[in-house]
Tab-separated table of C-alpha atoms and ligand atoms in Angstrom:
chain	number	residue	atom	x	y	z
A	18	MET	CA	69.292	-100.645	128.845
A	19	ALA	CA	71.830	-102.656	126.873
A	20	ILE	CA	73.926	-100.326	124.828
A	21	SER	CA	73.860	-102.095	121.487
A	22	GLY	CA	71.248	-104.781	121.714
A	23	LEU	CA	73.883	-107.506	121.723
A	24	GLU	CA	73.381	-110.643	123.753
A	25	VAL	CA	75.031	-111.141	127.079
A	26	THR	CA	77.920	-113.462	126.424
A	27	SER	CA	80.194	-114.413	129.220
A	28	GLU	CA	81.740	-113.073	132.363
A	29	PRO	CA	85.226	-111.729	131.571
A	30	THR	CA	87.689	-114.223	133.002
A	31	LEU	CA	91.316	-113.321	133.571
A	32	ARG	CA	94.185	-115.723	132.907
A	33	ASP	CA	94.368	-116.807	136.540
A	34	GLY	CA	90.673	-117.732	136.525
A	35	THR	CA	89.436	-114.635	138.368
A	36	THR	CA	86.160	-113.338	136.938
A	37	LEU	CA	84.905	-109.769	136.849
A	38	GLY	CA	82.149	-110.967	139.165
A	39	ASP	CA	84.849	-111.870	141.690
A	40	LEU	CA	86.255	-108.358	141.434
A	41	ILE	CA	82.954	-106.448	141.533
A	42	ASN	CA	80.930	-108.010	144.317
A	43	GLU	CA	77.355	-106.861	143.791
A	44	ASP	CA	76.071	-108.351	147.040
A	45	GLN	CA	78.703	-106.691	149.193
A	46	ARG	CA	78.921	-103.511	147.070
A	47	GLU	CA	82.698	-103.792	146.937
A	48	VAL	CA	85.162	-103.437	144.065
A	49	SER	CA	88.612	-104.988	144.194
A	50	LEU	CA	91.497	-102.547	143.857
A	51	ARG	CA	92.804	-104.944	141.226
A	52	VAL	CA	90.378	-103.421	138.666
A	53	LEU	CA	92.606	-100.331	138.720
A	54	ALA	CA	95.791	-102.258	138.044
A	55	ASP	CA	95.022	-105.204	135.786
A	56	PRO	CA	96.405	-105.004	132.219
A	57	GLU	CA	94.115	-107.777	130.918
A	58	LEU	CA	91.003	-106.018	132.147
A	59	TYR	CA	92.299	-102.794	130.688
A	60	ARG	CA	92.630	-104.295	127.194
A	61	LEU	CA	89.031	-105.482	127.435
A	62	GLU	CA	87.874	-102.014	128.521
A	63	LEU	CA	89.374	-100.517	125.388
A	64	GLU	CA	87.109	-102.807	123.350
A	65	ARG	CA	83.965	-103.020	125.427
A	66	ILE	CA	83.832	-99.518	126.918
A	67	PHE	CA	85.787	-97.258	124.565
A	68	GLY	CA	84.898	-99.329	121.505
A	69	ARG	CA	81.143	-99.020	122.126
A	70	CYS	CA	80.231	-95.946	124.199
A	71	TRP	CA	79.760	-92.395	122.962
A	72	ILE	CA	83.036	-90.692	123.925
A	73	ALA	CA	83.463	-86.909	124.152
A	74	VAL	CA	86.298	-85.760	121.896
A	75	ALA	CA	85.894	-82.015	121.304
A	76	HIS	CA	83.667	-78.957	121.568
A	77	GLU	CA	82.092	-77.851	118.314
A	78	SER	CA	83.516	-74.325	118.759
A	79	GLU	CA	86.986	-75.809	118.284
A	80	LEU	CA	86.012	-76.473	114.666
A	81	PRO	CA	84.878	-73.036	113.505
A	82	GLU	CA	85.269	-73.467	109.724
A	83	PRO	CA	85.732	-76.042	106.962
A	84	GLY	CA	89.176	-77.592	107.309
A	85	SER	CA	89.429	-77.040	111.076
A	86	PHE	CA	90.726	-80.108	112.869
A	87	VAL	CA	91.865	-81.217	116.328
A	88	VAL	CA	93.583	-84.453	117.314
A	89	ARG	CA	92.071	-86.364	120.255
A	90	SER	CA	91.661	-89.944	121.451
A	91	ILE	CA	89.047	-92.622	121.899
A	92	GLY	CA	90.601	-95.040	124.324
A	93	GLU	CA	94.176	-95.321	123.095
A	94	ASP	CA	93.245	-94.700	119.455
A	95	SER	CA	94.243	-91.312	118.125
A	96	VAL	CA	91.443	-89.661	116.122
A	97	VAL	CA	91.278	-86.548	113.985
A	98	VAL	CA	88.103	-84.514	114.507
A	99	THR	CA	87.455	-82.423	111.414
A	100	ARG	CA	84.947	-79.976	109.981
A	101	SER	CA	84.648	-80.940	106.319
A	102	GLU	CA	83.666	-78.723	103.354
A	103	ASP	CA	79.968	-79.575	103.790
A	104	GLY	CA	80.093	-78.297	107.391
A	105	ASP	CA	79.771	-81.764	108.927
A	106	ILE	CA	81.885	-82.894	111.841
A	107	ASN	CA	83.842	-86.111	111.202
A	108	VAL	CA	85.820	-88.320	113.552
A	109	LEU	CA	88.535	-90.218	111.681
A	110	LEU	CA	90.971	-92.806	112.959
A	111	ASN	CA	94.357	-91.103	112.785
A	112	VAL	CA	95.917	-94.074	111.018
A	113	CYS	CA	96.852	-94.097	107.359
A	114	THR	CA	95.251	-97.009	105.504
A	115	HIS	CA	98.474	-97.594	103.573
A	116	ARG	CA	100.896	-98.750	106.281
A	117	GLY	CA	99.541	-97.364	109.552
A	118	MET	CA	101.351	-94.062	109.932
A	119	PRO	CA	99.478	-91.398	111.962
A	120	LEU	CA	98.353	-88.741	109.510
A	121	CYS	CA	98.168	-85.747	111.820
A	122	ARG	CA	101.258	-84.936	113.802
A	123	VAL	CA	100.038	-81.650	115.296
A	124	GLY	CA	97.274	-81.079	117.821
A	125	ARG	CA	95.132	-78.707	115.771
A	126	GLY	CA	95.051	-76.694	112.599
A	127	ASN	CA	93.237	-76.092	109.355
A	128	ALA	CA	93.857	-78.187	106.274
A	129	LYS	CA	92.177	-78.797	102.935
A	130	ARG	CA	93.317	-82.419	103.041
A	131	LEU	CA	95.176	-84.793	105.311
A	132	ARG	CA	98.432	-85.946	103.757
A	133	CYS	CA	100.414	-88.807	105.220
A	134	PRO	CA	104.010	-87.877	106.011
A	135	TYR	CA	105.296	-91.381	105.119
A	136	HIS	CA	104.491	-92.060	101.437
A	137	GLY	CA	102.180	-89.146	100.786
A	138	TRP	CA	98.716	-90.687	100.466
A	139	ALA	CA	96.139	-87.930	100.799
A	140	PHE	CA	92.600	-87.992	102.220
A	141	ASN	CA	89.698	-85.572	102.249
A	142	THR	CA	88.736	-84.029	105.570
A	143	ASP	CA	85.751	-86.403	105.628
A	144	GLY	CA	88.120	-89.385	105.398
A	145	ARG	CA	87.698	-90.327	101.730
A	146	PHE	CA	90.845	-91.403	99.915
A	147	LEU	CA	91.897	-88.650	97.523
A	148	ALA	CA	95.131	-89.554	95.776
A	149	ALA	CA	98.546	-91.157	96.076
A	150	PRO	CA	101.852	-89.893	94.662
A	151	PHE	CA	102.618	-91.579	91.314
A	152	GLU	CA	99.264	-93.279	91.624
A	153	LYS	CA	99.114	-94.687	88.057
A	154	GLN	CA	102.676	-96.006	88.150
A	155	MET	CA	102.189	-97.588	91.529
A	156	TYR	CA	98.619	-98.891	91.417
A	157	GLY	CA	97.406	-98.757	87.813
A	158	PRO	CA	93.972	-97.484	86.752
A	159	ASP	CA	91.760	-99.719	88.912
A	160	MET	CA	92.651	-98.685	92.430
A	161	ASP	CA	89.686	-99.266	94.795
A	162	LYS	CA	89.713	-95.849	96.430
A	163	VAL	CA	86.557	-96.354	98.478
A	164	ALA	CA	88.123	-99.287	100.304
A	165	LEU	CA	91.108	-97.125	101.181
A	166	SER	CA	89.130	-94.462	103.040
A	167	LEU	CA	90.043	-93.737	106.640
A	168	LYS	CA	88.169	-95.641	109.319
A	169	THR	CA	85.401	-93.347	110.542
A	170	ALA	CA	83.520	-93.227	113.836
A	171	ARG	CA	79.947	-91.990	114.155
A	172	ALA	CA	79.948	-88.358	115.280
A	173	GLU	CA	77.112	-86.455	116.979
A	174	VAL	CA	76.892	-83.222	118.943
A	175	TYR	CA	74.883	-82.608	122.101
A	176	ALA	CA	74.974	-79.343	124.079
A	177	GLY	CA	77.929	-78.290	121.917
A	178	ILE	CA	80.004	-81.325	122.904
A	179	VAL	CA	81.210	-83.561	120.070
A	180	PHE	CA	80.851	-87.257	120.861
A	181	ALA	CA	82.074	-90.177	118.784
A	182	CYS	CA	81.215	-93.867	118.766
A	183	TRP	CA	82.773	-96.798	116.886
A	184	ASP	CA	79.779	-99.087	117.419
A	185	GLN	CA	77.476	-98.944	114.388
A	186	SER	CA	74.721	-100.711	116.321
A	187	ALA	CA	74.792	-98.407	119.373
A	188	PRO	CA	71.747	-96.172	119.897
A	189	PRO	CA	71.914	-92.517	118.812
A	190	LEU	CA	73.675	-90.155	121.221
A	191	VAL	CA	70.463	-88.682	122.592
A	192	ASP	CA	69.249	-92.163	123.576
A	193	TYR	CA	72.632	-92.995	125.053
A	194	LEU	CA	72.387	-89.882	127.248
A	195	GLY	CA	68.795	-90.704	128.157
A	196	ASP	CA	67.224	-88.645	130.926
A	197	ILE	CA	70.498	-86.891	131.711
A	198	ALA	CA	70.254	-84.883	128.463
A	199	TRP	CA	67.482	-82.753	129.972
A	200	TYR	CA	69.845	-81.712	132.778
A	201	LEU	CA	72.767	-81.115	130.413
A	202	ASP	CA	70.606	-78.528	128.659
A	203	ILE	CA	70.311	-76.636	131.948
A	204	MET	CA	74.094	-76.523	132.246
A	205	PHE	CA	75.202	-75.952	128.670
A	206	SER	CA	72.318	-75.008	126.333
A	207	ARG	CA	70.948	-71.793	127.785
A	208	THR	CA	71.580	-69.106	125.196
A	209	ASP	CA	71.227	-68.402	121.476
A	210	ALA	CA	74.956	-68.431	120.701
A	211	GLY	CA	75.817	-71.148	123.218
A	212	LEU	CA	79.201	-71.817	124.738
A	213	GLU	CA	82.657	-71.682	123.224
A	214	VAL	CA	86.040	-72.979	124.287
A	215	VAL	CA	88.557	-70.336	125.387
A	216	GLY	CA	92.212	-71.104	124.937
A	217	GLU	CA	93.794	-74.463	124.412
A	218	PRO	CA	92.502	-77.333	126.532
A	219	GLN	CA	94.867	-78.063	129.399
A	220	ARG	CA	96.456	-81.524	129.260
A	221	PHE	CA	98.030	-83.479	132.074
A	222	ILE	CA	99.461	-86.965	132.337
A	223	ILE	CA	98.427	-88.494	135.653
A	224	GLY	CA	99.887	-91.759	136.891
A	225	ALA	CA	96.588	-93.459	137.647
A	226	ASN	CA	94.008	-95.715	136.034
A	227	TRP	CA	91.254	-93.726	134.288
A	228	LYS	CA	88.555	-95.314	136.454
A	229	ALA	CA	90.041	-93.848	139.644
A	230	ALA	CA	89.005	-90.400	138.424
A	231	SER	CA	85.838	-91.474	136.672
A	232	GLU	CA	84.200	-93.209	139.602
A	233	GLN	CA	84.940	-90.177	141.799
A	234	TRP	CA	83.401	-87.808	139.266
A	235	ALA	CA	80.317	-90.000	139.245
A	236	GLY	CA	79.182	-88.476	142.507
A	237	ASP	CA	81.664	-88.611	145.368
A	238	GLY	CA	80.485	-85.705	147.490
A	239	TYR	CA	81.911	-87.395	150.560
A	240	HIS	CA	85.588	-86.718	149.782
A	241	ALA	CA	85.128	-82.972	149.494
A	242	MET	CA	84.787	-82.524	153.244
A	243	THR	CA	88.197	-84.050	153.955
A	244	LEU	CA	90.332	-83.931	150.822
A	245	HIS	CA	89.187	-80.439	149.836
A	246	HIS	CA	89.129	-79.066	153.341
A	247	SER	CA	91.190	-76.118	152.144
A	248	LEU	CA	87.940	-74.841	150.566
A	249	THR	CA	86.444	-74.557	154.025
A	250	ASP	CA	89.638	-72.923	155.329
A	251	LEU	CA	89.358	-70.335	152.567
A	252	GLY	CA	85.684	-69.704	153.325
A	253	LEU	CA	84.577	-71.094	149.935
A	254	ALA	CA	82.561	-73.994	151.284
A	255	ASP	CA	80.807	-74.944	154.457
A	256	TYR	CA	80.737	-78.664	155.107
A	257	SER	CA	79.963	-78.373	158.801
A	258	LYS	CA	76.627	-80.105	158.126
A	259	GLY	CA	78.117	-82.546	155.627
A	260	SER	CA	77.666	-82.782	151.880
A	261	TRP	CA	74.042	-82.585	150.697
A	262	ALA	CA	72.877	-82.817	147.133
A	263	ILE	CA	70.175	-84.080	144.835
A	264	ASN	CA	72.016	-86.678	142.759
A	265	VAL	CA	70.420	-87.614	139.453
A	266	SER	CA	71.529	-90.931	138.029
A	267	THR	CA	70.752	-92.920	134.894
A	268	MET	CA	72.634	-95.506	132.808
A	269	GLY	CA	75.929	-94.755	134.536
A	270	HIS	CA	75.586	-90.976	134.030
A	271	ASN	CA	75.323	-88.869	137.202
A	272	LEU	CA	74.800	-85.193	138.032
A	273	ARG	CA	74.926	-83.447	141.388
A	274	CYS	CA	72.310	-80.734	141.837
A	275	THR	CA	73.164	-78.416	144.717
A	276	ASP	CA	72.109	-75.097	146.153
A	277	ASN	CA	75.680	-73.791	145.845
A	278	PRO	CA	74.673	-70.658	143.914
A	279	LYS	CA	72.492	-69.581	146.849
A	280	LYS	CA	75.430	-70.116	149.173
A	281	PHE	CA	77.839	-68.213	146.929
A	282	TRP	CA	75.534	-65.260	146.536
A	283	GLY	CA	74.102	-65.596	150.032
A	284	ALA	CA	70.666	-65.228	148.487
A	285	ASN	CA	67.308	-66.091	149.946
A	286	THR	CA	64.976	-66.593	147.018
A	287	ASP	CA	62.019	-67.985	148.953
A	288	GLY	CA	58.740	-66.634	147.666
A	289	LEU	CA	60.217	-65.017	144.560
A	290	SER	CA	58.821	-65.626	141.080
A	291	LEU	CA	60.873	-67.680	138.625
A	292	GLU	CA	62.059	-64.586	136.818
A	293	GLU	CA	62.975	-62.832	140.065
A	294	LYS	CA	64.901	-65.898	141.157
A	295	LEU	CA	66.737	-65.988	137.856
A	296	ARG	CA	67.708	-62.346	138.176
A	297	THR	CA	68.866	-62.903	141.766
A	298	LEU	CA	70.829	-66.041	140.888
A	299	PRO	CA	71.954	-65.723	137.270
A	300	PRO	CA	73.288	-69.014	135.860
A	301	PRO	CA	77.072	-69.064	136.312
A	302	GLY	CA	78.756	-67.477	133.291
A	303	THR	CA	75.743	-65.541	132.010
A	304	THR	CA	75.112	-61.805	132.180
A	305	PRO	CA	71.818	-60.048	133.020
A	306	GLU	CA	71.377	-59.244	129.308
A	307	MET	CA	71.215	-62.975	128.519
A	308	LEU	CA	68.462	-63.860	130.951
A	309	ASP	CA	65.644	-63.413	128.427
A	310	GLU	CA	67.415	-65.964	126.249
A	311	VAL	CA	67.805	-68.337	129.191
A	312	MET	CA	64.077	-68.114	129.840
A	313	ARG	CA	63.387	-68.873	126.199
A	314	HIS	CA	65.766	-71.812	125.943
A	315	LEU	CA	64.709	-73.691	129.058
A	316	SER	CA	61.307	-75.016	130.077
A	317	GLU	CA	59.637	-73.983	133.321
A	318	PRO	CA	60.652	-77.180	135.183
A	319	GLN	CA	64.220	-76.688	133.956
A	320	LEU	CA	64.218	-73.067	135.155
A	321	GLN	CA	62.827	-74.210	138.471
A	322	ILE	CA	65.773	-76.541	138.983
A	323	LEU	CA	68.235	-73.991	137.631
A	324	THR	CA	67.182	-71.436	140.228
A	325	ASP	CA	66.756	-73.781	143.207
A	326	THR	CA	69.248	-76.654	142.918
A	327	PRO	CA	71.073	-76.488	139.591
A	328	PRO	CA	73.155	-79.387	138.263
A	329	SER	CA	76.701	-78.269	139.068
A	330	VAL	CA	79.061	-81.173	138.525
A	331	GLY	CA	78.701	-84.644	137.159
A	332	GLN	CA	79.786	-87.325	134.833
A	333	ILE	CA	78.665	-88.731	131.512
A	334	PHE	CA	79.680	-92.378	131.343
A	335	PRO	CA	82.416	-93.403	130.901
A	336	ASN	CA	84.868	-90.499	131.071
A	337	LEU	CA	83.377	-87.018	130.628
A	338	PHE	CA	83.232	-84.671	133.597
A	339	VAL	CA	80.925	-81.658	133.324
A	340	TRP	CA	81.017	-78.609	135.554
A	341	ASN	CA	79.034	-75.386	135.785
A	342	SER	CA	79.097	-73.555	139.082
A	343	PRO	CA	79.964	-70.215	140.622
A	344	GLY	CA	83.649	-69.789	141.372
A	345	LEU	CA	85.789	-67.285	143.180
A	346	SER	CA	87.937	-65.146	140.911
A	347	ALA	CA	91.431	-63.907	141.765
A	348	ASP	CA	90.100	-60.464	142.746
A	349	GLY	CA	87.702	-62.003	145.253
A	350	THR	CA	84.524	-61.445	143.247
A	351	ILE	CA	82.214	-64.213	142.085
A	352	SER	CA	82.702	-65.553	138.597
A	353	ALA	CA	81.999	-68.951	137.011
A	354	ILE	CA	83.527	-72.324	136.353
A	355	THR	CA	82.170	-73.842	133.157
A	356	ARG	CA	84.341	-76.722	132.176
A	357	ILE	CA	84.484	-80.182	130.698
A	358	HIS	CA	87.213	-82.751	131.376
A	359	THR	CA	87.901	-86.109	129.864
A	360	MET	CA	90.497	-88.693	130.763
A	361	PHE	CA	91.923	-90.639	127.864
A	362	PRO	CA	93.486	-93.878	129.089
A	363	ARG	CA	97.208	-94.251	128.401
A	364	GLY	CA	97.809	-97.728	129.752
A	365	HIS	CA	96.315	-99.452	132.776
A	366	ASP	CA	98.137	-97.113	135.196
A	367	LYS	CA	98.200	-93.810	133.352
A	368	MET	CA	95.709	-91.333	131.899
A	369	GLU	CA	95.751	-88.082	130.032
A	370	LEU	CA	93.369	-85.562	131.516
A	371	VAL	CA	92.169	-83.010	128.966
A	372	SER	CA	90.289	-80.022	130.311
A	373	TRP	CA	88.417	-77.349	128.361
A	374	ALA	CA	87.344	-73.940	129.730
A	375	LEU	CA	84.011	-72.777	128.324
A	376	VAL	CA	82.383	-69.355	128.269
A	377	GLU	CA	79.172	-67.979	126.844
A	378	ARG	CA	80.060	-66.949	123.298
A	379	ASP	CA	78.088	-63.690	123.582
A	380	ALA	CA	79.488	-62.655	126.968
A	381	PRO	CA	81.605	-59.475	127.077
A	382	GLU	CA	85.364	-60.032	126.857
A	383	ASP	CA	86.028	-59.113	130.486
A	384	VAL	CA	83.420	-61.668	131.680
A	385	LYS	CA	85.042	-64.319	129.493
A	386	ARG	CA	88.534	-63.477	130.683
A	387	LYS	CA	87.546	-63.613	134.311
A	388	ALA	CA	85.691	-66.922	133.890
A	389	ARG	CA	88.723	-68.445	132.198
A	390	GLN	CA	91.033	-67.230	134.972
A	391	THR	CA	88.635	-68.493	137.625
A	392	SER	CA	88.410	-71.943	136.145
A	393	VAL	CA	92.219	-72.191	135.863
A	394	LEU	CA	92.569	-70.936	139.418
A	395	MET	CA	90.138	-73.498	140.840
A	396	THR	CA	90.362	-76.536	138.526
A	397	GLY	CA	92.944	-78.571	136.663
A	398	ILE	CA	95.951	-79.983	138.463
A	399	SER	CA	97.234	-76.536	139.406
A	400	GLY	CA	93.786	-75.365	140.507
A	401	PHE	CA	93.274	-75.256	144.219
A	402	ILE	CA	90.448	-77.806	144.112
A	403	GLU	CA	91.734	-80.426	141.724
A	404	GLN	CA	95.379	-80.436	142.809
A	405	ASP	CA	94.093	-82.461	145.754
A	406	ASP	CA	92.506	-85.042	143.438
A	407	ALA	CA	95.507	-85.201	141.104
A	408	GLU	CA	97.634	-86.256	144.067
A	409	THR	CA	95.077	-88.756	145.344
A	410	TRP	CA	94.514	-90.853	142.212
A	411	PRO	CA	98.213	-91.818	141.729
A	412	ALA	CA	98.458	-92.581	145.445
A	413	ILE	CA	95.530	-95.022	145.149
A	414	GLN	CA	97.198	-96.463	142.053
A	415	ARG	CA	100.292	-97.277	144.092
A	416	SER	CA	98.024	-99.131	146.547
A	417	ALA	CA	96.422	-101.039	143.679
A	418	ASN	CA	99.815	-101.959	142.201
A	419	GLY	CA	100.867	-103.716	145.424
A	420	THR	CA	100.341	-107.483	145.614
A	421	GLN	CA	98.691	-107.156	149.018
A	422	GLY	CA	96.993	-103.849	148.239
A	423	GLN	CA	95.142	-105.248	145.259
A	424	LYS	CA	93.576	-107.930	147.425
A	425	LEU	CA	91.658	-105.173	149.242
A	426	THR	CA	88.412	-103.665	148.062
A	427	MET	CA	86.858	-100.237	147.589
A	428	LYS	CA	83.612	-100.009	149.581
A	429	TYR	CA	80.332	-98.544	148.329
A	430	ILE	CA	78.291	-99.586	151.333
A	431	ALA	CA	76.710	-96.248	152.258
A	432	VAL	CA	73.253	-96.552	150.720
A	433	LEU	CA	70.702	-93.758	150.509
A	434	GLY	CA	68.213	-95.365	148.135
A	435	GLU	CA	65.970	-93.410	145.812
A	436	GLN	CA	64.635	-90.225	147.402
A	437	ARG	CA	62.753	-88.118	144.865
A	438	PRO	CA	61.788	-84.682	146.141
A	439	GLU	CA	58.130	-83.834	145.763
A	440	GLY	CA	57.412	-82.280	142.404
A	441	TRP	CA	60.763	-83.309	140.930
A	442	PRO	CA	60.456	-84.126	137.197
A	443	ASP	CA	60.102	-87.738	136.083
A	444	GLY	CA	63.003	-89.668	134.659
A	445	ALA	CA	66.322	-90.892	136.065
A	446	THR	CA	66.807	-92.111	139.614
A	447	VAL	CA	67.024	-89.295	142.160
A	448	TYR	CA	68.834	-89.358	145.499
A	449	ASP	CA	68.006	-86.349	147.664
A	450	GLY	CA	69.951	-86.243	150.891
A	451	PHE	CA	73.316	-86.650	152.483
A	452	SER	CA	75.601	-87.767	149.640
A	453	ARG	CA	76.238	-91.466	149.948
A	454	ASP	CA	77.627	-94.010	147.510
A	455	ASP	CA	74.582	-94.611	145.288
A	456	PRO	CA	75.683	-92.705	142.144
A	457	GLN	CA	79.191	-94.171	142.190
A	458	TRP	CA	77.828	-97.647	142.708
A	459	ASN	CA	75.550	-97.100	139.711
A	460	TRP	CA	78.675	-96.187	137.740
A	461	TRP	CA	80.264	-99.528	138.600
A	462	LEU	CA	77.073	-101.411	137.756
A	463	ARG	CA	77.043	-99.802	134.332
A	464	TYR	CA	80.726	-100.626	133.887
A	465	ARG	CA	80.059	-104.240	134.787
A	466	GLU	CA	77.063	-104.432	132.470
A	467	LEU	CA	79.088	-103.234	129.504
A	468	MET	CA	82.084	-105.397	130.326
A	469	THR	CA	79.937	-108.517	130.457
A	470	THR	CA	77.839	-107.723	127.399
A	471	GLY	CA	79.561	-108.395	124.157
A	472	PRO	CA	80.997	-108.881	121.710
A	473	ALA	CA	82.988	-105.702	121.362
A	474	ALA	CA	82.261	-103.570	118.348
A	475	SER	CA	85.446	-104.475	116.545
A	476	GLU	CA	84.723	-108.177	117.038
A	477	ALA	CA	81.258	-107.697	115.609
A	478	TRP	CA	82.457	-106.183	112.336
B	2	FES	S1	101.800	-95.066	105.555
B	2	FES	FE1	100.714	-93.406	104.813
B	2	FES	S2	101.254	-93.205	102.764
B	2	FES	FE2	102.341	-94.928	103.469
B	3	FE2	FE1	87.674	-83.755	144.252
């Protein structure tokens, strides 16, 4: 599905004549390491990927009341995400329309208006121009205030996550998510009050191209057995039979459904009713008191998947990582990891990883505290899972920066092909089996489709 109905134009061609088709070889299923290190390609990504896709920028719980705002990014553009007086969520380019000064200089807060620190122009929290100092003396009575409003992205919320999109012709968020939305509900839309962010999101600068992380998040179960072997050493995972999952894939989005909860709780739920299964394997982060709500919020097929092979980790194209799984807390008991990450690009060889910890809003304080501790313990660059990844991506970047290194390719040659378990719901492509390269390859195909379909949103305006 083309994202914005625009015609295919031309293959991106770099200054030395290399085309994207040379770098992403669809016949061989190989991707040149150069795609991680090329500044020209990177500039085009900012237009064709970050200028057109729905990009996650916040969680709605970060904007509890009118005037709440947080500062985030879409690509390299700083944006202010606000809750305006009417309760709407707005995503505004953090650039003053007078002379380009960023309006917000702090990461979050509450404000009745946004006032530029340079000459003092002021804007409403929905982006409309409000007033300028000495307005009459400077601009007379006929100032065109509408034309001076802040540039605004489309903003929509799904499963509590705030997404923004610059492309006015892109489909609505729910269509952009497609069949993956149904699975996101299982992870994040299970209760009346829903999830909320606890604490500040963690932020890290990592010396690697954003795609190095994104393509891994798209479904690389293979690396866990080697890179994350410490999990096996600690008794938290058993990869002796390899990495098995039911990968669900559509339009570049991918989720891994696994029977991890059964392993964590050591539960055999064969022959139990749906409700009995749910009570034996409560969704990570919920309490027994919430299970009636879970049963109300999700359909029977969703509950079936939730209790047998729930979606645990995955990626919404291009740069949102979603995670809901059991996790081991510091006191050795089982808690939950419920988390979203994004990587905002900061140049072709650098990214900012932003990571939010989520908890069920109605959970008791001690459950929330433990879940937050567990997710910090296990994820993020100090967590004992992701510290391995945070070391790996910059190391690959150094390979890609080398003149010889970037002539090599990344291989996606392990093919499973669609394997849909009997009775599995329709929609999306499903790969049931030993985790191979299919979901990650689909990620690259989506990337290539968007990079070769243009023009970029900003060119179209
Ligand atoms: S740049 Fe903002 S008021 Fe001048
Ligand atoms: Fe990893």
